[in-house]
Short mmCIF file of C-alpha atoms in Angstrom, two decimals:
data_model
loop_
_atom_site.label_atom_id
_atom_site.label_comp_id
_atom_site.label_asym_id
_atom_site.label_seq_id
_atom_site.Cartn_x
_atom_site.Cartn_y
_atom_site.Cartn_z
CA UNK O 1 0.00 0.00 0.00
CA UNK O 2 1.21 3.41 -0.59
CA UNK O 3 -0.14 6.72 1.32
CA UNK O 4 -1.84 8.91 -0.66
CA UNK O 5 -1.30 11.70 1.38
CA UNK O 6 1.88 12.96 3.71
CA UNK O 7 1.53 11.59 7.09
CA UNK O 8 -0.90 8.84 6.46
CA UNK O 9 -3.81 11.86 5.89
CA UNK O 10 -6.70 11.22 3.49
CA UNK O 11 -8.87 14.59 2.57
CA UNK O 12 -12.35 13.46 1.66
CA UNK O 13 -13.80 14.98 -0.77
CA UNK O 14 -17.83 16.03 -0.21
CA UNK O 15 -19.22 13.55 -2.35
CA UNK O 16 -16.99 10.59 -0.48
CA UNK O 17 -18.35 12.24 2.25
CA UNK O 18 -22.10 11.54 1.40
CA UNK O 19 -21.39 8.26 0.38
CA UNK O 20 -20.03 7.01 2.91
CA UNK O 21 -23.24 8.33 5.39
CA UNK O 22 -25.10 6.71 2.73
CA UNK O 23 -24.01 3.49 3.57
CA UNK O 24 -23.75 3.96 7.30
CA UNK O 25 -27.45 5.07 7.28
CA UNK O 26 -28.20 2.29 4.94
CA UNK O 27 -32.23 2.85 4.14
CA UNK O 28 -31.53 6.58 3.41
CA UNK O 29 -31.19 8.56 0.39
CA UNK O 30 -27.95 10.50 -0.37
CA UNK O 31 -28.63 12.70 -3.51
CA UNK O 32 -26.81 15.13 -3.74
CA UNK O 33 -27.27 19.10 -3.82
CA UNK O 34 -30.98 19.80 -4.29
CA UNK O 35 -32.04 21.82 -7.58
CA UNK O 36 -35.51 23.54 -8.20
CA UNK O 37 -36.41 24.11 -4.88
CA UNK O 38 -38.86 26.79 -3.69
CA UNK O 39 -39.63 28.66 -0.89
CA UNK O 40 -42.42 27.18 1.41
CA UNK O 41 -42.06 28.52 5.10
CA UNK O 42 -39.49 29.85 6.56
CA UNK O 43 -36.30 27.82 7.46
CA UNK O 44 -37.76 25.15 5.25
CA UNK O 45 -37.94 24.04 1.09
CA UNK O 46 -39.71 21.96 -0.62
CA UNK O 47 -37.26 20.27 -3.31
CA UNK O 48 -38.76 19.82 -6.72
CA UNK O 49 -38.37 15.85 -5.92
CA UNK O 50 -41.10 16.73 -3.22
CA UNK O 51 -38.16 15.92 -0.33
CA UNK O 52 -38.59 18.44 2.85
CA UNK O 53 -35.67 20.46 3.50
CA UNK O 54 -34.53 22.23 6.39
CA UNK O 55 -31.28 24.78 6.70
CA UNK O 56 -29.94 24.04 10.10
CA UNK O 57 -27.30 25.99 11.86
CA UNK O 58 -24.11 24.06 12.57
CA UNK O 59 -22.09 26.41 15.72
CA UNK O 60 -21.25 26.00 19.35
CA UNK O 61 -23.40 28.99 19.89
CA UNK O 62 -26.67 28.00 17.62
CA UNK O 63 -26.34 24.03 16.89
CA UNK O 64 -29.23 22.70 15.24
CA UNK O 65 -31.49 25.92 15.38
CA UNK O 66 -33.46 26.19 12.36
CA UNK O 67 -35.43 22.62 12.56
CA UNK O 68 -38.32 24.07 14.60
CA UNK O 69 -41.15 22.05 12.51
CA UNK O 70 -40.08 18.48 12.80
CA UNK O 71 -41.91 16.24 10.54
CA UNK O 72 -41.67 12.27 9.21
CA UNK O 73 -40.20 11.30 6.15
CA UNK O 74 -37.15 11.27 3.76
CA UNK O 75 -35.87 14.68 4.28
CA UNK O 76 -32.91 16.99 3.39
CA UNK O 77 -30.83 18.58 6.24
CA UNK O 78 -29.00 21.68 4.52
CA UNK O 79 -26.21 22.17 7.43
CA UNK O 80 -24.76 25.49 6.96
CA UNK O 81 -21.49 26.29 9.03
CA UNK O 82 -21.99 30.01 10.34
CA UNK O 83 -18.52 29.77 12.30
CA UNK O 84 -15.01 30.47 11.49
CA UNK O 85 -13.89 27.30 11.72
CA UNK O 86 -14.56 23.79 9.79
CA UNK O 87 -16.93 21.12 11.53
CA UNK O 88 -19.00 18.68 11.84
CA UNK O 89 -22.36 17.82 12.30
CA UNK O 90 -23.82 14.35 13.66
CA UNK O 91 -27.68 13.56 13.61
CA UNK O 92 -28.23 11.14 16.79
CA UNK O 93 -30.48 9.69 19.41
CA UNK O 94 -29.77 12.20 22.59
CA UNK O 95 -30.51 9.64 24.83
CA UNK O 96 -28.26 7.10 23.75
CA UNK O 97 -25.78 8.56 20.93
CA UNK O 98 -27.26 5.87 18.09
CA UNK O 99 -26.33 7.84 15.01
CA UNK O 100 -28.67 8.39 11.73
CA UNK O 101 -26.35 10.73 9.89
CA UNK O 102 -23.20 12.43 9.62
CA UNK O 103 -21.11 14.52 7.29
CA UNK O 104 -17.83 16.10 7.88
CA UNK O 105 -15.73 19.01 7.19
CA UNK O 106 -18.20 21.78 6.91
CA UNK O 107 -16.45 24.65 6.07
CA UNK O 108 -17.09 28.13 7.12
CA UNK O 109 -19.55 29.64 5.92
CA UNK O 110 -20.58 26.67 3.61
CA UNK O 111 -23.06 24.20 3.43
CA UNK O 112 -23.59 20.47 3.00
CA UNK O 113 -26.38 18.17 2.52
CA UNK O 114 -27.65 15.36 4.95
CA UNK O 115 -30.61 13.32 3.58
CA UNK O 116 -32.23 10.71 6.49
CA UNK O 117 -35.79 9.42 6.68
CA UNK O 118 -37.18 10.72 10.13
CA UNK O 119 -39.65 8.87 11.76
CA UNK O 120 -41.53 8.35 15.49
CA UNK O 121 -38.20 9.33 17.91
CA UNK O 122 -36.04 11.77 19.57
CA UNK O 123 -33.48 13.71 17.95
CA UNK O 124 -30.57 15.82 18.00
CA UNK O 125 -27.71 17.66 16.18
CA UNK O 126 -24.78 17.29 17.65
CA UNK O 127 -21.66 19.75 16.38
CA UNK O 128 -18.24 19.44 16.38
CA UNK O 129 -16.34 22.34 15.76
CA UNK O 130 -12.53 21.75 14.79
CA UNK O 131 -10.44 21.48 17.81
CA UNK O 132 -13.18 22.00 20.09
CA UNK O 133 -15.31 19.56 22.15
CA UNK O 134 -18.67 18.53 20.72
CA UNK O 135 -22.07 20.89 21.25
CA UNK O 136 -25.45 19.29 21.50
CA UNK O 137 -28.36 21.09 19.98
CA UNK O 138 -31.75 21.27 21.12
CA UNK O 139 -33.86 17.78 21.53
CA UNK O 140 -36.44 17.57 18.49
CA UNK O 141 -39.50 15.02 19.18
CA UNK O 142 -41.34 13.31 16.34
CA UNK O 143 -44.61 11.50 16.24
CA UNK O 144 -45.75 9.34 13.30
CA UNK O 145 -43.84 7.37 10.46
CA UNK O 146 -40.88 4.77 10.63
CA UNK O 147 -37.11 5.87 11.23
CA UNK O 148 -34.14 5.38 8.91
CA UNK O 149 -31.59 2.48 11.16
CA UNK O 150 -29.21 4.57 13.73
CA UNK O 151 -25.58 3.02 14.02
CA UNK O 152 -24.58 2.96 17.58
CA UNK O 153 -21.36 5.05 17.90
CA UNK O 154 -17.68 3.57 18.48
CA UNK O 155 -15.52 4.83 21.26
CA UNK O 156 -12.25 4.43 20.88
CA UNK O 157 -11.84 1.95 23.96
CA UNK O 158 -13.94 -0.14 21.49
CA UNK O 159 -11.34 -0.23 18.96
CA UNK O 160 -8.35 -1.09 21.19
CA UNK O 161 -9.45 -4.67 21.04
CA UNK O 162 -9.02 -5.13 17.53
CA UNK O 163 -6.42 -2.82 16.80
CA UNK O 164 -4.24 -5.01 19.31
CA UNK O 165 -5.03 -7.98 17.51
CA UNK O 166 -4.69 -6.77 13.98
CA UNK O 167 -1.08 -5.16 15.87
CA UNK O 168 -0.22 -8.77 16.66
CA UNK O 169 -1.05 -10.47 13.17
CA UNK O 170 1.18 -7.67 11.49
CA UNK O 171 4.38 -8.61 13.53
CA UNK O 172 3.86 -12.46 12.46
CA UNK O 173 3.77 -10.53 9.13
CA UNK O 174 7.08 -8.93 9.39
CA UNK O 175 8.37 -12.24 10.38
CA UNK O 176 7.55 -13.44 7.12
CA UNK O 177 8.51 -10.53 5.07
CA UNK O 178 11.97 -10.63 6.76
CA UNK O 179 12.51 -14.29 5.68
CA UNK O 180 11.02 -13.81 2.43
CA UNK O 181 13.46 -10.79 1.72
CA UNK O 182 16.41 -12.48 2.97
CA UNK O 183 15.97 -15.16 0.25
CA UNK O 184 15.75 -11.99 -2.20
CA UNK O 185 19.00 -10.54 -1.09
CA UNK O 186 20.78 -14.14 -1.09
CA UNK O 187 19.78 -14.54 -4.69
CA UNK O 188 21.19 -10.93 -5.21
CA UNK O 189 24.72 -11.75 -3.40
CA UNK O 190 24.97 -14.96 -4.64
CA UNK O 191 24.10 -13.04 -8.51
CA UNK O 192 21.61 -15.02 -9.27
CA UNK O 193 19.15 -13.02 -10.67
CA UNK O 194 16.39 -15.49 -12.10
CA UNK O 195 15.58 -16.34 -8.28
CA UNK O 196 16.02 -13.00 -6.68
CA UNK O 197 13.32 -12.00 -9.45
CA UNK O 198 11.09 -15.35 -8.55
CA UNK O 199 11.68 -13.93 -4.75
CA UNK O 200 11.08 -10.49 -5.32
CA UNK O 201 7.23 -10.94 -5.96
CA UNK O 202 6.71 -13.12 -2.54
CA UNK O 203 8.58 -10.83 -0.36
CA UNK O 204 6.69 -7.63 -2.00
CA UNK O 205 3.07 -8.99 -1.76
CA UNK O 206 3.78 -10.16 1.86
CA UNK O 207 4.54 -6.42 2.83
CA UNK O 208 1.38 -5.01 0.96
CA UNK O 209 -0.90 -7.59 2.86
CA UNK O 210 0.50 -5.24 5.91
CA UNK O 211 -1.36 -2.53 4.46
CA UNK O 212 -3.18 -1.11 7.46
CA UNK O 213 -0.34 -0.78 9.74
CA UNK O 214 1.75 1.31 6.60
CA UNK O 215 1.08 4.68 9.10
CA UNK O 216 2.62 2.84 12.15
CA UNK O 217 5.57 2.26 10.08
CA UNK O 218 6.50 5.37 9.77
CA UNK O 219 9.58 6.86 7.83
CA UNK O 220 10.18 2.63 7.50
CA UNK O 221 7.81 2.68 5.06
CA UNK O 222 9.39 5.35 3.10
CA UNK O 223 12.89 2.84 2.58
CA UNK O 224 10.66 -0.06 2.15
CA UNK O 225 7.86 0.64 -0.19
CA UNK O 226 8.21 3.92 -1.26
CA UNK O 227 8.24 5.07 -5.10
CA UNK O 228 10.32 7.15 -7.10
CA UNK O 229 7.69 10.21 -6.99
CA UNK O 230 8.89 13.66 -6.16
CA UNK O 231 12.39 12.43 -6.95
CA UNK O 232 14.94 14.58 -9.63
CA UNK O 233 16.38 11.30 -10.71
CA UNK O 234 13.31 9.20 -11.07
CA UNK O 235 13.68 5.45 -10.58
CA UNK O 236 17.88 6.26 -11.30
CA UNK O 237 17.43 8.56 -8.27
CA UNK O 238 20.21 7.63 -5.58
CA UNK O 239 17.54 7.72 -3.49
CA UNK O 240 15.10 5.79 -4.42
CA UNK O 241 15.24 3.24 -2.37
CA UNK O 242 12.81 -0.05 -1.14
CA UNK O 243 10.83 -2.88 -3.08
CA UNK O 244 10.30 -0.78 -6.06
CA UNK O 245 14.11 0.22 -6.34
CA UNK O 246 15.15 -3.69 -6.55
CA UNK O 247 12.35 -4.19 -8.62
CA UNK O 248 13.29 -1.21 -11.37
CA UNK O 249 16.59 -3.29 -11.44
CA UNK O 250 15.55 -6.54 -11.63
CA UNK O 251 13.65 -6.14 -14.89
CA UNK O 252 15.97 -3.07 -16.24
CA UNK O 253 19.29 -4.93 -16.98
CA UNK O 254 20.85 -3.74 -13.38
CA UNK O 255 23.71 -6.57 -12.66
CA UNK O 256 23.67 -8.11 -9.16
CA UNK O 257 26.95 -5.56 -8.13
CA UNK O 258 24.83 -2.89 -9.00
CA UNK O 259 21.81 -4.69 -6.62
CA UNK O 260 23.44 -5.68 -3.93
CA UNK O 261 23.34 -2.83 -1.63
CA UNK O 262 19.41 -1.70 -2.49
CA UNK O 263 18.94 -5.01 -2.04
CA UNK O 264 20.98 -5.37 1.70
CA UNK O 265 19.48 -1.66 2.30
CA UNK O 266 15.69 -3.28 2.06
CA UNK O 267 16.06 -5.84 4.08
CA UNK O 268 18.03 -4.28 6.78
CA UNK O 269 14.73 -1.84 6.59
CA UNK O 270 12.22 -4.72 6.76
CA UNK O 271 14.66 -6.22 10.05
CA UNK O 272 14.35 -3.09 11.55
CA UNK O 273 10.95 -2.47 11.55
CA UNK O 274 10.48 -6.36 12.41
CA UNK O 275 12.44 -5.91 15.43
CA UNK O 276 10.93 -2.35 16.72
CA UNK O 277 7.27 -3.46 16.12
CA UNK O 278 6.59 -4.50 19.53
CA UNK O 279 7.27 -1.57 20.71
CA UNK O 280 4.93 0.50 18.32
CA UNK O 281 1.20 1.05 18.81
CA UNK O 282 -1.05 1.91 16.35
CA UNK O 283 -3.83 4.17 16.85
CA UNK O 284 -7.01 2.28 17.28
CA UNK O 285 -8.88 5.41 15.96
CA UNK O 286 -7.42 4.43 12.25
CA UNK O 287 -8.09 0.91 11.82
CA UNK O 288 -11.49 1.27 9.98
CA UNK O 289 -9.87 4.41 7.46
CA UNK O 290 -6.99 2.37 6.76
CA UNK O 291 -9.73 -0.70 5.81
CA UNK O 292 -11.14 1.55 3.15
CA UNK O 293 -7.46 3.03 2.10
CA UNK O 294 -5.85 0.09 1.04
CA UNK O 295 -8.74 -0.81 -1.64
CA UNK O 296 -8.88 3.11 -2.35
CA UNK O 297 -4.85 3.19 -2.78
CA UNK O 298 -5.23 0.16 -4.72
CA UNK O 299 -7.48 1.89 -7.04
CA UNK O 300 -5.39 4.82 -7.56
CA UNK O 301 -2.07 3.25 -7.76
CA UNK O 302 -2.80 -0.51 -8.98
CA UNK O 303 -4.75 -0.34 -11.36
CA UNK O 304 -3.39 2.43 -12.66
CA UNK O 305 0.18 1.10 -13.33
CA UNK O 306 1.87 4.07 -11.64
CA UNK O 307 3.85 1.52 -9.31
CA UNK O 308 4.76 -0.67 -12.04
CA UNK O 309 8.89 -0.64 -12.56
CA UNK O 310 8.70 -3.84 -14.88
CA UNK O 311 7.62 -7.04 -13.31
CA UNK O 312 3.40 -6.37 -14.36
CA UNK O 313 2.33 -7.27 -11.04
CA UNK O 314 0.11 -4.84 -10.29
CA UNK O 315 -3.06 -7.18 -10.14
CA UNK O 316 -1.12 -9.62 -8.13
CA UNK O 317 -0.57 -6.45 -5.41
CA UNK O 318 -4.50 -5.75 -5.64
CA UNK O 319 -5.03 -9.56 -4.67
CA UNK O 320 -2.74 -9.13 -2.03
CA UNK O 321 -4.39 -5.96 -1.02
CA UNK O 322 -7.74 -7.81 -0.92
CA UNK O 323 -6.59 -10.14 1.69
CA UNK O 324 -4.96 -7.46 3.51
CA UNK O 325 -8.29 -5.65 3.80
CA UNK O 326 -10.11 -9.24 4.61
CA UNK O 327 -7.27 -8.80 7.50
CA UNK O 328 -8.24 -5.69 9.00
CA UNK O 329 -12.37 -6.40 8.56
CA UNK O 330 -11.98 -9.53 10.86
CA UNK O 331 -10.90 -7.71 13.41
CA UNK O 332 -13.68 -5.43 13.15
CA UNK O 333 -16.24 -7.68 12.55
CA UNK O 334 -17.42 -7.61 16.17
CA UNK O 335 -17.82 -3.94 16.29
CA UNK O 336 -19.68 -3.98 12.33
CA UNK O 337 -21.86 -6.79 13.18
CA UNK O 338 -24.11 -4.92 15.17
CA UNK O 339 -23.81 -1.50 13.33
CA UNK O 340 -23.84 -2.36 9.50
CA UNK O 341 -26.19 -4.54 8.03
CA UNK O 342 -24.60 -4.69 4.82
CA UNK O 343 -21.43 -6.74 6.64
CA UNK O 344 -22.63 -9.88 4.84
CA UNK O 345 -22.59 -8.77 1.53
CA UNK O 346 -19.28 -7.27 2.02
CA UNK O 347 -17.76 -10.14 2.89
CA UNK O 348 -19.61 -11.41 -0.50
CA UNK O 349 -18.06 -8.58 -2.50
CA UNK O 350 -14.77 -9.18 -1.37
CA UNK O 351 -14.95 -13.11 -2.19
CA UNK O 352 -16.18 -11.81 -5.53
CA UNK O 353 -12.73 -9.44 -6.01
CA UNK O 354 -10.75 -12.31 -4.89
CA UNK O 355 -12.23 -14.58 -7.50
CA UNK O 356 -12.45 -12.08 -10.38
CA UNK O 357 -8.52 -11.10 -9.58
CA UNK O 358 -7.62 -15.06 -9.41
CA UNK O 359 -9.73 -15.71 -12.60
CA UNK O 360 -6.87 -13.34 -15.00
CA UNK O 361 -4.68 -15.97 -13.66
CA UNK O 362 -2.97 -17.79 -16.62
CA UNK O 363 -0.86 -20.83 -15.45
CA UNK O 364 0.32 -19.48 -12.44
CA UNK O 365 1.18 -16.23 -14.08
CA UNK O 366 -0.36 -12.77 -12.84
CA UNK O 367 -0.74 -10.63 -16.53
CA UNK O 368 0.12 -7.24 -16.75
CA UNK O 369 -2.27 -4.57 -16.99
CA UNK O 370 -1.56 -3.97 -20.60
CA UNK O 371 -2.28 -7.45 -21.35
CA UNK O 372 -6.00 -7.31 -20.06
CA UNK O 373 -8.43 -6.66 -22.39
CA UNK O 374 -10.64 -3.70 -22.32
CA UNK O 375 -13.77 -5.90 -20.80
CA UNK O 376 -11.12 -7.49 -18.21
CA UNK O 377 -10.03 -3.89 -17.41
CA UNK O 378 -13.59 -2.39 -16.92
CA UNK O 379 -14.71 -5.45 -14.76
CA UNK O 380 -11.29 -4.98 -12.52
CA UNK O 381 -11.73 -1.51 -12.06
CA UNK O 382 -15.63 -1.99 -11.15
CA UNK O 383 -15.27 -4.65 -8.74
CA UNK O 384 -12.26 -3.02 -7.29
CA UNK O 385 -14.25 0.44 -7.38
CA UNK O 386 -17.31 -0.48 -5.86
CA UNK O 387 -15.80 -2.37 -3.06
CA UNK O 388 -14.17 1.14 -2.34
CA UNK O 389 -17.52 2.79 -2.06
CA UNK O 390 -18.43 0.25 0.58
CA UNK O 391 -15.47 0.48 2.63
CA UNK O 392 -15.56 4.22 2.90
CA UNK O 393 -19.10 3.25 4.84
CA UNK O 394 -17.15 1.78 6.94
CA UNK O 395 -14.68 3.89 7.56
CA UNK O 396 -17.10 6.13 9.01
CA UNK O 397 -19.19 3.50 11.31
CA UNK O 398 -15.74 2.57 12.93
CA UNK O 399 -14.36 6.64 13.30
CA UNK O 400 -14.63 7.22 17.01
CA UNK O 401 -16.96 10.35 17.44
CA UNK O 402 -16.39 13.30 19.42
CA UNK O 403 -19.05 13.89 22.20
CA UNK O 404 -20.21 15.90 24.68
#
């Protein structure tokens, strides 16, 4: 897996955003910015779908004023940020913190659409200023029609559970990677290049099943797995370093002299972060965001050949990326059982990935990109891309909220 962003960060866009509410609040509509709307009442619009909508205030000082005529039904929050700073905005149970909606990153002065179905209940918005502790609006009470399902929130004493066992399967997974690198680097010193490229592929795909944990790793990651991006040089770069360096070698010509050291370099890397990782602890708080990255990353990098230095095995990384994401979603699976009821069919989609990945197969051999057809291509990328979708869902069910 490779981060997408400096530090392990991942900006959302809007849209993302919305989608992945959509699938926490899974009976609810998320359509997007409402068009041809009119003017009914004040502090309310009818949308020219015939969905209510109502502007509410997102502040510490007014959160949640502006829903003073609570009604059932599918209905459009427009949550408009009068502060100076970004936030939040969480639609919940005030009794016991069961979430129906959520959408994050409200800038000032802007405003972003929420759309739940409201039924018989108590409600209210709770907002979350940046940097500042949560603010609970007003309670609203509604009579008559069925609710949308509420996800019960996830503390992050919840997550320390799994995030200690996923911890404890990624150090058996250094173990490996160490072994399987060492054979690499023998092949290299002994210059044997036809095995130290049939090792290469093990050793790499081990490492990228440890997708999760790539923010834990810290600069590691950077001398392990990095690529050449950013650098003057490109993949000749004397920097470049990691999996990808050897790799660029190993199918450019590069003799084993040349090798050895990247070679010794990576593996000294991979021993090092072996032999520091029980003292590292990975924030619990990440291990659902770093579910949905690794398919995401996948997407973006994979399938798009951009970390291909000439052994084709992208698809063979995206396999090993589905596992690693199987990895991280057992661990959860306690926490999503009760809280998404699409868990089931997730676990479907991802047998599906697995299948359509292994099905390109051709003797043993993982094709290159370039040698898929356009109908292979298109069913890769929608497999792959829809799977994304549903792990941003839950990304968001397992991101401990902010409370009062």
């Amino acid at each position: 897996m490779h981060a997408a962003e400096p530090g392990g960060r991942r900006v959302w866009s809007g849209r993302r955003l919305l989608g992945a509410v959509g699938g926490i609040v899974a009976c609810c509509l998320v359509i997007g910015f409402v068009v041809g709307t009119h003017r009914s009442r004040a502090g309310h619009q009818a949308a020219s779908d015939g969905l209510r909508r109502t502007t509410v205030e997102v502040s510490a000082g007014g959160c949640g004023k502006g829903w003073d005529a609570p009604a059932p039904g599918v209905q459009v929050f427009a949550l408009h940020n009068t502060s100076a700073v970004s936030a939040e905005a969480i639609l919940e149970d005030p009794r016991d913190r069961a979430v129906y909606g959520e959408v994050e990153d409200i800038g000032p002065g802007t405003t972003r659409l929420l759309t739940v179905r409201i039924g018989t209940g108590a409600y209210a918005f709770a907002c979350v200023p940046e940097d500042s502790d949560a603010v609970t609006g007003p309670t609203v009470r509604v009579r008559g029609g069925r609710p949308g399902p509420a996800a019960a929130p996830v503390t992050q004493h919840d997550l320390i559970p799994a995030a200690l066992a996923y911890q404890k399967w990624v150090g058996a997974g250094l173990d490996k990677a160490v072994r399987l690198t060492t054979a690499l680097d023998d092949a290299v010193r002994r210059g044997d290049l036809g095995a130290a490229r049939r090792s290469w592929l093990p050793a790499h795909l081990q490492y990228e099943r440890l997708g999760a944990a790539y923010d834990a790793f810290g600069d590691a990651d950077g001398q392990i797995n990095a690529t050449d991006a950013g650098l003057p040089g490109g993949p000749r770069d004397k920097d470049f370093a990691g999996f990808h360096r050897v790799e660029y070698g190993l199918w450019h010509g590069q003799s084993a002299h040349r090798l050895r050291a990247p070679t010794a370099a990576l593996r000294k890397a991979l021993t090092a972060l072996r032999d520091d990782w029980a003292q590292t602890r990975m924030d619990p708080a990440q291990l659902g965001l770093r579910a949905h990255e690794i398919l995401e990353n996948t997407v973006q990098f994979e399938l798009t050949g951009r970390t291909d230095y000439g052994s084709g095995s992208n698809l063979a990384t995206a396999r090993a990326n589905v596992d690693g994401t199987r990895e991280v979603l057992s661990r959860l699976h306690p926490l999503l059982a009760t809280r998404y009821p699409r868990l089931a069919a997730l676990d479907r989609e991802l047998d599906h990935a697995a299948r359509t990945l292994d099905g390109l197969r051709r003797h043993g051999d993982w094709p290159a990109l370039t040698r898929l057809s356009r109908a292979q291509r298109e069913d890769v990328d929608d497999v792959l891309g829809g799977l994304v979708e549903q792990l941003a869902s839950v990304a968001t069910l397992c991101a401990p909220l902010r409370t009062v």
